[in-house]
JSON list of N, CA and C in Angstrom, two decimals:
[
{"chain": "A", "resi": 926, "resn": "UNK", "atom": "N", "xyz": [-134.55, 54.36, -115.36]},
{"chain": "A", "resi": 926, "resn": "UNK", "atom": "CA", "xyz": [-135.72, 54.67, -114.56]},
{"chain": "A", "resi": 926, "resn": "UNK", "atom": "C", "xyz": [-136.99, 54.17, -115.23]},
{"chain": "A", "resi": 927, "resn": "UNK", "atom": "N", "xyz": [-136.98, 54.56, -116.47]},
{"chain": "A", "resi": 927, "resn": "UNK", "atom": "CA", "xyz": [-138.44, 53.84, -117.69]},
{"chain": "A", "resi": 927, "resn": "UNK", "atom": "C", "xyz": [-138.20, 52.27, -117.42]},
{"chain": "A", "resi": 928, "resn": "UNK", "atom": "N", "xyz": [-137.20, 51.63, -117.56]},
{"chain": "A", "resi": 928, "resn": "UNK", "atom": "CA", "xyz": [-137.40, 50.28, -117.21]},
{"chain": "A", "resi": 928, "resn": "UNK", "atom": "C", "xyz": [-137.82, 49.85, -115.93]},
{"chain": "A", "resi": 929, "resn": "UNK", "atom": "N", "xyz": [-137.76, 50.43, -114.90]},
{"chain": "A", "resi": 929, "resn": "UNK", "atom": "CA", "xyz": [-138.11, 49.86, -113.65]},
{"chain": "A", "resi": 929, "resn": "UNK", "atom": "C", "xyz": [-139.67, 49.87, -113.55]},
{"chain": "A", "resi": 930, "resn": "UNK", "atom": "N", "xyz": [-140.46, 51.11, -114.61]},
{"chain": "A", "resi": 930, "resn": "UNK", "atom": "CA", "xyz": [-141.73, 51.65, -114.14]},
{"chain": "A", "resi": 930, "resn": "UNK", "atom": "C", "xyz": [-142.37, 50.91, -115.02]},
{"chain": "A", "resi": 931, "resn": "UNK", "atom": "N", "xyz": [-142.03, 50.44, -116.44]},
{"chain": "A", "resi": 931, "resn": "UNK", "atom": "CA", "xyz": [-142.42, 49.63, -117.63]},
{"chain": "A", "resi": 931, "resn": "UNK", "atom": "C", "xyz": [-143.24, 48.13, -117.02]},
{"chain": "A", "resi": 932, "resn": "UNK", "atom": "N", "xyz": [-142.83, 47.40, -116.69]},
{"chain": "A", "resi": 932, "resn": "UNK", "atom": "CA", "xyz": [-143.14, 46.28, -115.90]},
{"chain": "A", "resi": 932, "resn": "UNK", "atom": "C", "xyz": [-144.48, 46.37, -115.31]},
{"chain": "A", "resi": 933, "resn": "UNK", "atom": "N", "xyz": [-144.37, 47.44, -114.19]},
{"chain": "A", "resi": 933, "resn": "UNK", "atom": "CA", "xyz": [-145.87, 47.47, -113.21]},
{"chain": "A", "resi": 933, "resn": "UNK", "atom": "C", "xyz": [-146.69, 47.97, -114.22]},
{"chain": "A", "resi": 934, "resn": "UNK", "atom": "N", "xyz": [-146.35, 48.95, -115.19]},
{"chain": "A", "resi": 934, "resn": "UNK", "atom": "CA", "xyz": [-147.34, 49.20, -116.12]},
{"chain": "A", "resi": 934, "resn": "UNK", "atom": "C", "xyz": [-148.18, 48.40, -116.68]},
{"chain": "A", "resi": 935, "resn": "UNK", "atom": "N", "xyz": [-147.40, 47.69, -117.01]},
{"chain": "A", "resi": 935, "resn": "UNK", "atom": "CA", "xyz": [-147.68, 46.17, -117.60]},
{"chain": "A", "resi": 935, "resn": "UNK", "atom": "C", "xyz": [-148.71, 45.18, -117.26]},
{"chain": "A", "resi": 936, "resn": "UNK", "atom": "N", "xyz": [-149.01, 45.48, -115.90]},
{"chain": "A", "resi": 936, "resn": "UNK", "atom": "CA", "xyz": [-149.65, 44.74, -115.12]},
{"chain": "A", "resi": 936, "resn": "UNK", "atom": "C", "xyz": [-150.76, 45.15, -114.24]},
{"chain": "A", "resi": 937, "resn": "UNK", "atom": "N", "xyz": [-150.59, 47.12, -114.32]},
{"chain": "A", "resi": 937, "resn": "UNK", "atom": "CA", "xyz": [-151.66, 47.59, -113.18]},
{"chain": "A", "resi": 937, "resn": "UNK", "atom": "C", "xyz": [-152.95, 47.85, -114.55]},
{"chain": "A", "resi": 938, "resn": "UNK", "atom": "N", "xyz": [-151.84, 48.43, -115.13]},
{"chain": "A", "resi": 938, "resn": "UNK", "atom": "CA", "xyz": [-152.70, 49.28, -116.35]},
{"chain": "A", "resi": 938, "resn": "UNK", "atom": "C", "xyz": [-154.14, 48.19, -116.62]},
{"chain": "A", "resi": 939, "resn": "UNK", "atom": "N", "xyz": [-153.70, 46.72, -117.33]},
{"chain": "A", "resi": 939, "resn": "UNK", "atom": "CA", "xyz": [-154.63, 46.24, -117.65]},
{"chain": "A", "resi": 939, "resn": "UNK", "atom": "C", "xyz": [-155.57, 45.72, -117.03]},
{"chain": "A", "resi": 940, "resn": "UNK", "atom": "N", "xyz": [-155.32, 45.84, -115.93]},
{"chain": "A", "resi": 940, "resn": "UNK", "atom": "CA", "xyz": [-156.15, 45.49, -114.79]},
{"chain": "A", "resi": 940, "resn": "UNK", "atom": "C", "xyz": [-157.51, 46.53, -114.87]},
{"chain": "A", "resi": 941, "resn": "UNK", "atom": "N", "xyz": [-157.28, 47.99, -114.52]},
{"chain": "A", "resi": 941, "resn": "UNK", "atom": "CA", "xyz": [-157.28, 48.90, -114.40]},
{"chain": "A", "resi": 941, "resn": "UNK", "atom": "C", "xyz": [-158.46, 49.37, -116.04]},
{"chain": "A", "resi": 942, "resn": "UNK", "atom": "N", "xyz": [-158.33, 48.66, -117.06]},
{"chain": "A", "resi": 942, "resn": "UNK", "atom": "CA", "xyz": [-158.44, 48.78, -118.16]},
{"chain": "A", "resi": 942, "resn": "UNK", "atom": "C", "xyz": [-159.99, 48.22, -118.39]},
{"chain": "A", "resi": 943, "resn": "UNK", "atom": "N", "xyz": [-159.90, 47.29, -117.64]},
{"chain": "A", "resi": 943, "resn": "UNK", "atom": "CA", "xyz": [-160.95, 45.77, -117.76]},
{"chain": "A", "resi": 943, "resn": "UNK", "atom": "C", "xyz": [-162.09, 47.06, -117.31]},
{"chain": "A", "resi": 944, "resn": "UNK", "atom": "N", "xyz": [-162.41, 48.08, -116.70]},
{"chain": "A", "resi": 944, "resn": "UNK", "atom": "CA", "xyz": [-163.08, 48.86, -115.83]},
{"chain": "A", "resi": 944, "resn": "UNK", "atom": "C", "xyz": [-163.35, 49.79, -116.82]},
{"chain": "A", "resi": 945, "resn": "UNK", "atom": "N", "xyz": [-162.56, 51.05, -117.26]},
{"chain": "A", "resi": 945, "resn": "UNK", "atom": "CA", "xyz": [-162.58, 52.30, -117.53]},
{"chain": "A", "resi": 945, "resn": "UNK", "atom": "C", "xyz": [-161.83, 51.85, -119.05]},
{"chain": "A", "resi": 946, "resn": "UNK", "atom": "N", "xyz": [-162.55, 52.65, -120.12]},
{"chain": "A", "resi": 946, "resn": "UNK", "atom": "CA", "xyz": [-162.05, 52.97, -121.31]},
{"chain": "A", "resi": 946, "resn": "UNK", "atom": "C", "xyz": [-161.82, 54.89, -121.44]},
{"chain": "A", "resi": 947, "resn": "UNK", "atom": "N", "xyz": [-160.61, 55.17, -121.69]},
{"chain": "A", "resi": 947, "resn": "UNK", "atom": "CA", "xyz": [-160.30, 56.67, -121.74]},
{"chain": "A", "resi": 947, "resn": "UNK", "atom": "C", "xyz": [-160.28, 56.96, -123.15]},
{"chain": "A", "resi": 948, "resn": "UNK", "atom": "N", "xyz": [-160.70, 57.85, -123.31]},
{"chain": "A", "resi": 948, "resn": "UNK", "atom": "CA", "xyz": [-160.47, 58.79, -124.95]},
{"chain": "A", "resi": 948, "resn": "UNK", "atom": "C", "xyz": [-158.75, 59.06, -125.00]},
{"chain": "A", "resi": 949, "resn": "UNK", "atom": "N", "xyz": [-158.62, 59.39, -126.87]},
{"chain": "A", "resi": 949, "resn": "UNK", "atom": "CA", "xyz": [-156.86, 59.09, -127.02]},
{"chain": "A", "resi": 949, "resn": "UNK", "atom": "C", "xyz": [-156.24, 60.11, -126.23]},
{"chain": "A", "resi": 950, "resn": "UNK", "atom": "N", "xyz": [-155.09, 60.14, -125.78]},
{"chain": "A", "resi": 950, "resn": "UNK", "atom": "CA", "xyz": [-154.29, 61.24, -125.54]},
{"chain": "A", "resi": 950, "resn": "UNK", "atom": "C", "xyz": [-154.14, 62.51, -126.64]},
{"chain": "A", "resi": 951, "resn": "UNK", "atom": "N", "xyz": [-153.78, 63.76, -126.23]},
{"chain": "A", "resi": 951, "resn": "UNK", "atom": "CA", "xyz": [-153.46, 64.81, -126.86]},
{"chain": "A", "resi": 951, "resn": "UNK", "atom": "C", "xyz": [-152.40, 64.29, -127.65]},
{"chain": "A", "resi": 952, "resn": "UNK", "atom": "N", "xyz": [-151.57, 63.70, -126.76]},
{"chain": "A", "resi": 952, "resn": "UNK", "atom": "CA", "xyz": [-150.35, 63.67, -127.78]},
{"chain": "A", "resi": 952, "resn": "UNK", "atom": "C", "xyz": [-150.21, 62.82, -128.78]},
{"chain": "A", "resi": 953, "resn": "UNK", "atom": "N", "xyz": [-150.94, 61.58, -128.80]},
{"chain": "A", "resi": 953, "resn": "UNK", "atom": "CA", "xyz": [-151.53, 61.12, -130.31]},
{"chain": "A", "resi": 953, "resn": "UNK", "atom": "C", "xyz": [-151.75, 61.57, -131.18]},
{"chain": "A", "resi": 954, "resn": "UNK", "atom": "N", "xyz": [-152.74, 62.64, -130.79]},
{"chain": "A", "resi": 954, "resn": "UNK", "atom": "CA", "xyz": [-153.24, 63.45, -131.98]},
{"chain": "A", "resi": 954, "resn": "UNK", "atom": "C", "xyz": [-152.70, 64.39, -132.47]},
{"chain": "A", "resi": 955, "resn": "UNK", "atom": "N", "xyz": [-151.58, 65.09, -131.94]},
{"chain": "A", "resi": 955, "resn": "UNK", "atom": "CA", "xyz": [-150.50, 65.93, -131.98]},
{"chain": "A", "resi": 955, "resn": "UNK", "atom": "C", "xyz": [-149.30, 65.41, -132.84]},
{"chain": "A", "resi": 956, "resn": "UNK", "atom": "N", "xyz": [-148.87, 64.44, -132.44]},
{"chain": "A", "resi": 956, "resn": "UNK", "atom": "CA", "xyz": [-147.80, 63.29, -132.79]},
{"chain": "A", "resi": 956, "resn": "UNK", "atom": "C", "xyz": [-146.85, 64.10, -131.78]},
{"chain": "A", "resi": 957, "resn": "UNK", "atom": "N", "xyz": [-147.08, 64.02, -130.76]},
{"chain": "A", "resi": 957, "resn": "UNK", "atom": "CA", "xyz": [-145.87, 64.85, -129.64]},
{"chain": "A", "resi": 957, "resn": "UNK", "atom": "C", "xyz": [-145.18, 63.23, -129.18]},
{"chain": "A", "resi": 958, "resn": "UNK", "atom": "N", "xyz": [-144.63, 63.40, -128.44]},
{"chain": "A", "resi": 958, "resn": "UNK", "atom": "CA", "xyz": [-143.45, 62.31, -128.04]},
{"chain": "A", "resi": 958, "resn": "UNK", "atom": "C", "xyz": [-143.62, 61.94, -126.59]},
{"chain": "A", "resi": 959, "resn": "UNK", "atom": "N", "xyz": [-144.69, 61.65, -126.12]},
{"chain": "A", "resi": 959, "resn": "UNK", "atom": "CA", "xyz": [-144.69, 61.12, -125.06]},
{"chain": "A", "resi": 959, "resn": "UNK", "atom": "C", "xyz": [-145.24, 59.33, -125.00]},
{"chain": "A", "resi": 960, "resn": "UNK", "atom": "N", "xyz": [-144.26, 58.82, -124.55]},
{"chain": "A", "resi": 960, "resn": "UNK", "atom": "CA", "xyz": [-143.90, 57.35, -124.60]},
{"chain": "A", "resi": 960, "resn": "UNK", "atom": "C", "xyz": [-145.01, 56.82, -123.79]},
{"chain": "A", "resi": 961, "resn": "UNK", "atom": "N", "xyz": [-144.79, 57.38, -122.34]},
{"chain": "A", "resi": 961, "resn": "UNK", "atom": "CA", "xyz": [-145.05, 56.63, -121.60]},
{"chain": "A", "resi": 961, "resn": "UNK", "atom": "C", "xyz": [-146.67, 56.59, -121.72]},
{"chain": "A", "resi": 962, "resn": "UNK", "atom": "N", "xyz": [-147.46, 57.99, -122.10]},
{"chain": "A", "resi": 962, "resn": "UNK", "atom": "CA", "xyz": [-148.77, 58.29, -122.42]},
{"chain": "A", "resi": 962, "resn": "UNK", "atom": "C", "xyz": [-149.02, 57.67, -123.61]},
{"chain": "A", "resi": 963, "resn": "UNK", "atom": "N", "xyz": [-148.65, 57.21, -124.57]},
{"chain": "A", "resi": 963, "resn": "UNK", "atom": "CA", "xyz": [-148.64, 56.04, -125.84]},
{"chain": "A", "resi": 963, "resn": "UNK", "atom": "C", "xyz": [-148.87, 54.91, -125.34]},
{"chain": "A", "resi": 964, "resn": "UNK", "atom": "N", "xyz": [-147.90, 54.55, -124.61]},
{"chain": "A", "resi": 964, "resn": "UNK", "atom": "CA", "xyz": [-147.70, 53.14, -123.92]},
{"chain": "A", "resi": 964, "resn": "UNK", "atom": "C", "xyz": [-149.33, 52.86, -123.18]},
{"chain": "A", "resi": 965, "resn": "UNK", "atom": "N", "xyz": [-149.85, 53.70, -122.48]},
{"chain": "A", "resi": 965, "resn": "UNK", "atom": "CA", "xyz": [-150.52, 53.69, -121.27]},
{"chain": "A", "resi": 965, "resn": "UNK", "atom": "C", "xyz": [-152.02, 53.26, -121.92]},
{"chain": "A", "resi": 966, "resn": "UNK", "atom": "N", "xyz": [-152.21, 54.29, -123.33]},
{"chain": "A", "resi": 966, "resn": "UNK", "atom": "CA", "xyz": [-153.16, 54.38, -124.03]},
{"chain": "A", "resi": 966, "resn": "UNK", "atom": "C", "xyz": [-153.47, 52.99, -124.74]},
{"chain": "A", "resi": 967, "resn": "UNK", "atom": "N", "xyz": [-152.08, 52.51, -125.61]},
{"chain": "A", "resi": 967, "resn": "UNK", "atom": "CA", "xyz": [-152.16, 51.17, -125.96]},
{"chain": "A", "resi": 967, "resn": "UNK", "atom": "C", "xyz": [-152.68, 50.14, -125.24]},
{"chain": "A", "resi": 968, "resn": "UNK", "atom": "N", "xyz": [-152.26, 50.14, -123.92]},
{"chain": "A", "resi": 968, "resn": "UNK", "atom": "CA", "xyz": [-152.56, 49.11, -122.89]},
{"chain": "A", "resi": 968, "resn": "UNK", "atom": "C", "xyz": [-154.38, 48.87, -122.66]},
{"chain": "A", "resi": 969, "resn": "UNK", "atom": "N", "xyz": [-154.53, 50.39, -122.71]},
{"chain": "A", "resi": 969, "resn": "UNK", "atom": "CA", "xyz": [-156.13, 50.35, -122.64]},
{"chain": "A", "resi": 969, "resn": "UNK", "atom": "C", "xyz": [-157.04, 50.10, -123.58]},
{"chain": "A", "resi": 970, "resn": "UNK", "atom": "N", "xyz": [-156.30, 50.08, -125.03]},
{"chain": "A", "resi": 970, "resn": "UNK", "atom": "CA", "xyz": [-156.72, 49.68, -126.18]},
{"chain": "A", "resi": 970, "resn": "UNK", "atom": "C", "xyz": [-157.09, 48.52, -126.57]},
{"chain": "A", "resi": 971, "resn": "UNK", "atom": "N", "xyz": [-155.96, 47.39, -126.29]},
{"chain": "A", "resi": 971, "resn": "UNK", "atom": "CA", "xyz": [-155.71, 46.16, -126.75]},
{"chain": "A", "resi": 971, "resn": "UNK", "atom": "C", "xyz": [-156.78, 45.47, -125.74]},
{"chain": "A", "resi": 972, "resn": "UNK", "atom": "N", "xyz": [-157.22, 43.93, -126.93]},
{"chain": "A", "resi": 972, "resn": "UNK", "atom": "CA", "xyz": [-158.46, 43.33, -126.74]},
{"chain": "A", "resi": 972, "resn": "UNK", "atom": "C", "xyz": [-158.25, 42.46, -124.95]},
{"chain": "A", "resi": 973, "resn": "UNK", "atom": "N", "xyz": [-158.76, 41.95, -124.51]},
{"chain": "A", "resi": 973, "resn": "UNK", "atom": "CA", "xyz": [-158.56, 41.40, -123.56]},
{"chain": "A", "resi": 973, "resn": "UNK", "atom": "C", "xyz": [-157.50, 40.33, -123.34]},
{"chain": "A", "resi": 974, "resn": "UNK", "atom": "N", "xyz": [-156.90, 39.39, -124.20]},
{"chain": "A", "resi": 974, "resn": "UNK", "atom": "CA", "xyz": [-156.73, 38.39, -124.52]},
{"chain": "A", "resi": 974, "resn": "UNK", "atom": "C", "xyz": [-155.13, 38.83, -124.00]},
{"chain": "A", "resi": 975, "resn": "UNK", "atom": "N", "xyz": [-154.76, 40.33, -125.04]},
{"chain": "A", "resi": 975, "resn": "UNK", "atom": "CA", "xyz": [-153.62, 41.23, -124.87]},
{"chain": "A", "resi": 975, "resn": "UNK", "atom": "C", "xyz": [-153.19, 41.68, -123.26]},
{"chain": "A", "resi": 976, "resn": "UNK", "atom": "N", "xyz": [-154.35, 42.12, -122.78]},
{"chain": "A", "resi": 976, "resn": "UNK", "atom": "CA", "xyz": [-154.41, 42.55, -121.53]},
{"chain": "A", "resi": 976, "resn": "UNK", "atom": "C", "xyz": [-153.79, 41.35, -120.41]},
{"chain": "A", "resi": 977, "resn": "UNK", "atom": "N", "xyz": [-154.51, 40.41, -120.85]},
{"chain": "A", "resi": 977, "resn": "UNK", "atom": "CA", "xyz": [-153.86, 39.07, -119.70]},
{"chain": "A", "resi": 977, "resn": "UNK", "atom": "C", "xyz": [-152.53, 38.99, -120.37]},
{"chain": "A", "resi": 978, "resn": "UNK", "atom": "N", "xyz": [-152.25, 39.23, -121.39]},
{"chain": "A", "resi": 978, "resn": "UNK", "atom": "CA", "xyz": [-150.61, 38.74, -121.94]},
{"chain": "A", "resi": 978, "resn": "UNK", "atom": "C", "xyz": [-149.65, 39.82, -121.71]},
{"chain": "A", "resi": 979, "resn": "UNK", "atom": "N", "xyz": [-150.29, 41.02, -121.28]},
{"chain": "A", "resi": 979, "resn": "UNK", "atom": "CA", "xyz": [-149.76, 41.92, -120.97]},
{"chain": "A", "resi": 979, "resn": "UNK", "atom": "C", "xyz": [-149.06, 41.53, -119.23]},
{"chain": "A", "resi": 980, "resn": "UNK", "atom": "N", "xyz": [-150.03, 41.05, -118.75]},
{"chain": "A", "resi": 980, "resn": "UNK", "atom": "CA", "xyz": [-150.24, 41.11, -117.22]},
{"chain": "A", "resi": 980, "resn": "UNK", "atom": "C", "xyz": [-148.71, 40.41, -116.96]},
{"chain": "A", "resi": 981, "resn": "UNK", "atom": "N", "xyz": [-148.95, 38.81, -117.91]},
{"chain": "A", "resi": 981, "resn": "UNK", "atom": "CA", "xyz": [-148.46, 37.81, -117.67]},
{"chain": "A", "resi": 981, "resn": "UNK", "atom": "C", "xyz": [-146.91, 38.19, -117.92]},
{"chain": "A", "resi": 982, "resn": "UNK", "atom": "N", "xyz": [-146.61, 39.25, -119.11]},
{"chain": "A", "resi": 982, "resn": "UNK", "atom": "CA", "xyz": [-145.21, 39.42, -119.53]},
{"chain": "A", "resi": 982, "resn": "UNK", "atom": "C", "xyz": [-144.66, 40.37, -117.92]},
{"chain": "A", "resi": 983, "resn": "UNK", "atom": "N", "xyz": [-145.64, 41.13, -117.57]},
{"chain": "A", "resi": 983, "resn": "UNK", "atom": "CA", "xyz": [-145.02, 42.23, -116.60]},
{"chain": "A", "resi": 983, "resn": "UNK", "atom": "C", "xyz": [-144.83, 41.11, -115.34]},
{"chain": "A", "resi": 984, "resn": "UNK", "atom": "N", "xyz": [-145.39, 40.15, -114.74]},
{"chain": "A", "resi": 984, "resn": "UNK", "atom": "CA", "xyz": [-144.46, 38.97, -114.00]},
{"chain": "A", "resi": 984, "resn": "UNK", "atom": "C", "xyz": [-144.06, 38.42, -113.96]},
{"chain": "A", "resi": 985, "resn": "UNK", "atom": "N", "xyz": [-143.56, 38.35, -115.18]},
{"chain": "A", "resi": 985, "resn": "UNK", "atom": "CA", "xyz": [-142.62, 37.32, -115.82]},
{"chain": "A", "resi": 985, "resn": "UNK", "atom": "C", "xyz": [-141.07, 38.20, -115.82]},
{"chain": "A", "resi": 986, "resn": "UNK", "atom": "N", "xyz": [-141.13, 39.71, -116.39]},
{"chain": "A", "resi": 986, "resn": "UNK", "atom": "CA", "xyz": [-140.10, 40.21, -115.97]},
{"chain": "A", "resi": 986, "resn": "UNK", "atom": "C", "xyz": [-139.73, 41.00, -114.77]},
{"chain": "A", "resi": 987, "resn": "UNK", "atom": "N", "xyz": [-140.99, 40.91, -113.91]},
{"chain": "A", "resi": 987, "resn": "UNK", "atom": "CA", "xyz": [-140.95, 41.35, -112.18]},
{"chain": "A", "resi": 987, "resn": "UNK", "atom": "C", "xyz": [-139.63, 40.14, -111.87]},
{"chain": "A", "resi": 988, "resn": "UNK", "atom": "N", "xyz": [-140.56, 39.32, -111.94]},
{"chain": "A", "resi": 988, "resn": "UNK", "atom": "CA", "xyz": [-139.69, 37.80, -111.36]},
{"chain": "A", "resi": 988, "resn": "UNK", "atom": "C", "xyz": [-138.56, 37.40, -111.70]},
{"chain": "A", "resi": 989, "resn": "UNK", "atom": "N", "xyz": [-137.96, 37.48, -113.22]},
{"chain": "A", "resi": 989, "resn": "UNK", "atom": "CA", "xyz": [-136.43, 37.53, -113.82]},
{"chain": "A", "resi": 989, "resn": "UNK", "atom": "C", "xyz": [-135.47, 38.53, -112.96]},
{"chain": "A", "resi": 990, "resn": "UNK", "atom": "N", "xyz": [-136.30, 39.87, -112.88]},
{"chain": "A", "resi": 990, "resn": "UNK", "atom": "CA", "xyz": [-135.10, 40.88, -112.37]},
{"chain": "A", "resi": 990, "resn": "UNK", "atom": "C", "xyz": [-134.90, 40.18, -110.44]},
{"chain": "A", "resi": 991, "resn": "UNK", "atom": "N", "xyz": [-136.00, 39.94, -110.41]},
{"chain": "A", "resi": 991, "resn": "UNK", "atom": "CA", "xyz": [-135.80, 39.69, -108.35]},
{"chain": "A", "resi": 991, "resn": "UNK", "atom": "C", "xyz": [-134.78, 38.61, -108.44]},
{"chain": "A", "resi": 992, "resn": "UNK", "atom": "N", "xyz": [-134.75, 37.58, -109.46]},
{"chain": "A", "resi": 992, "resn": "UNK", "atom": "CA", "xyz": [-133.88, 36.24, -109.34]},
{"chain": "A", "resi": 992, "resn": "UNK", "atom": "C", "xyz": [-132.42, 36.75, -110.04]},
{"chain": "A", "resi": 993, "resn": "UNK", "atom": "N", "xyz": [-132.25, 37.72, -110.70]},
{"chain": "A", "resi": 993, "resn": "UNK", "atom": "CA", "xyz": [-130.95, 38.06, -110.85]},
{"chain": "A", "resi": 993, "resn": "UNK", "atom": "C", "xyz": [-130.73, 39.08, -110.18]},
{"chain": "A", "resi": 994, "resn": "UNK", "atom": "N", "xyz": [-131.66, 39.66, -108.75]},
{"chain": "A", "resi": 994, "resn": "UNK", "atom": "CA", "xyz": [-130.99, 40.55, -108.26]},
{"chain": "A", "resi": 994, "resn": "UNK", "atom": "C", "xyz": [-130.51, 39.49, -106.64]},
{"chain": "A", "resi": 995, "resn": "UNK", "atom": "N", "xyz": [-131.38, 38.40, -106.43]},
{"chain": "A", "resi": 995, "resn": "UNK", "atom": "CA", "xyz": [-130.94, 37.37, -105.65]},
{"chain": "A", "resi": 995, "resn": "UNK", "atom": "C", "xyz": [-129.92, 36.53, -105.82]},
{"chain": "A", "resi": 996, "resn": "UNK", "atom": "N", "xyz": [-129.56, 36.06, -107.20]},
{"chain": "A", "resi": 996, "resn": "UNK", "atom": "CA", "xyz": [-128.33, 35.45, -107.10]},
{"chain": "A", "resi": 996, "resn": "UNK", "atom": "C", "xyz": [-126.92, 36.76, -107.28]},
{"chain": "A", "resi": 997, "resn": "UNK", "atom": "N", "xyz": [-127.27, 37.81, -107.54]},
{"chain": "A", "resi": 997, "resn": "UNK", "atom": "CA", "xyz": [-126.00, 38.26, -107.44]},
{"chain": "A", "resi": 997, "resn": "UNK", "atom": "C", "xyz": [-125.52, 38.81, -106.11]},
{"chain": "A", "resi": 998, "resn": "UNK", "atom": "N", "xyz": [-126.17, 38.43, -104.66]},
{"chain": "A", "resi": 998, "resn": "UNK", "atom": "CA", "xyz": [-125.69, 39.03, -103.58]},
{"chain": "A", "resi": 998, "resn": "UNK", "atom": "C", "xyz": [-125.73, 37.62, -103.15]}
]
C-alpha cells in the first residue's frame, strides 16, 4: 500500500513545497516512527534542485509500473 502512495508523494509534495514551508513534525522531535510524516517533511526540506529530482523520479516510476502493468495483460 506505502508503495503505491510513495510515488505521488514524490511529485505532489514538491510541488506543493515551492509555496508553503511547514515547521518539523512532532515526531522528529520525539524520534517516534512515522515514515510517511519523515518522508513528507524531507520533501519540504530539500533545496529546489531536489524537489525537481524528486518530481522527475516519481514519473519515472508512475510510468515503469503503467508499462509493466500494460505488457502483462
Amino acid at each position: 500500500m506505502i508503495l503505491r502512495i510513495i510515488p505521488y508523494l514524490l511529485i505532489i509534495i514538491p510541488i506543493i513545497s515551492f509555496f508553503y514551508t511547514p515547521e518539523a513534525p512532532s515526531s522528529m522531535k520525539s524520534g517516534g516512527r512515522h515514515v510517511i510524516g519523515d518522508l513528507v517533511y524531507l520533501l519540504f526540506t530539500i533545496p529546489w534542485w531536489g524537489k525537481l529530482l524528486s518530481i522527475l523520479i516519481g514519473f519515472v516510476w508512475i510510468s515503469s509500473d503503467n508499462e509493466k502493468k500494460e505488457n502483462a495483460e
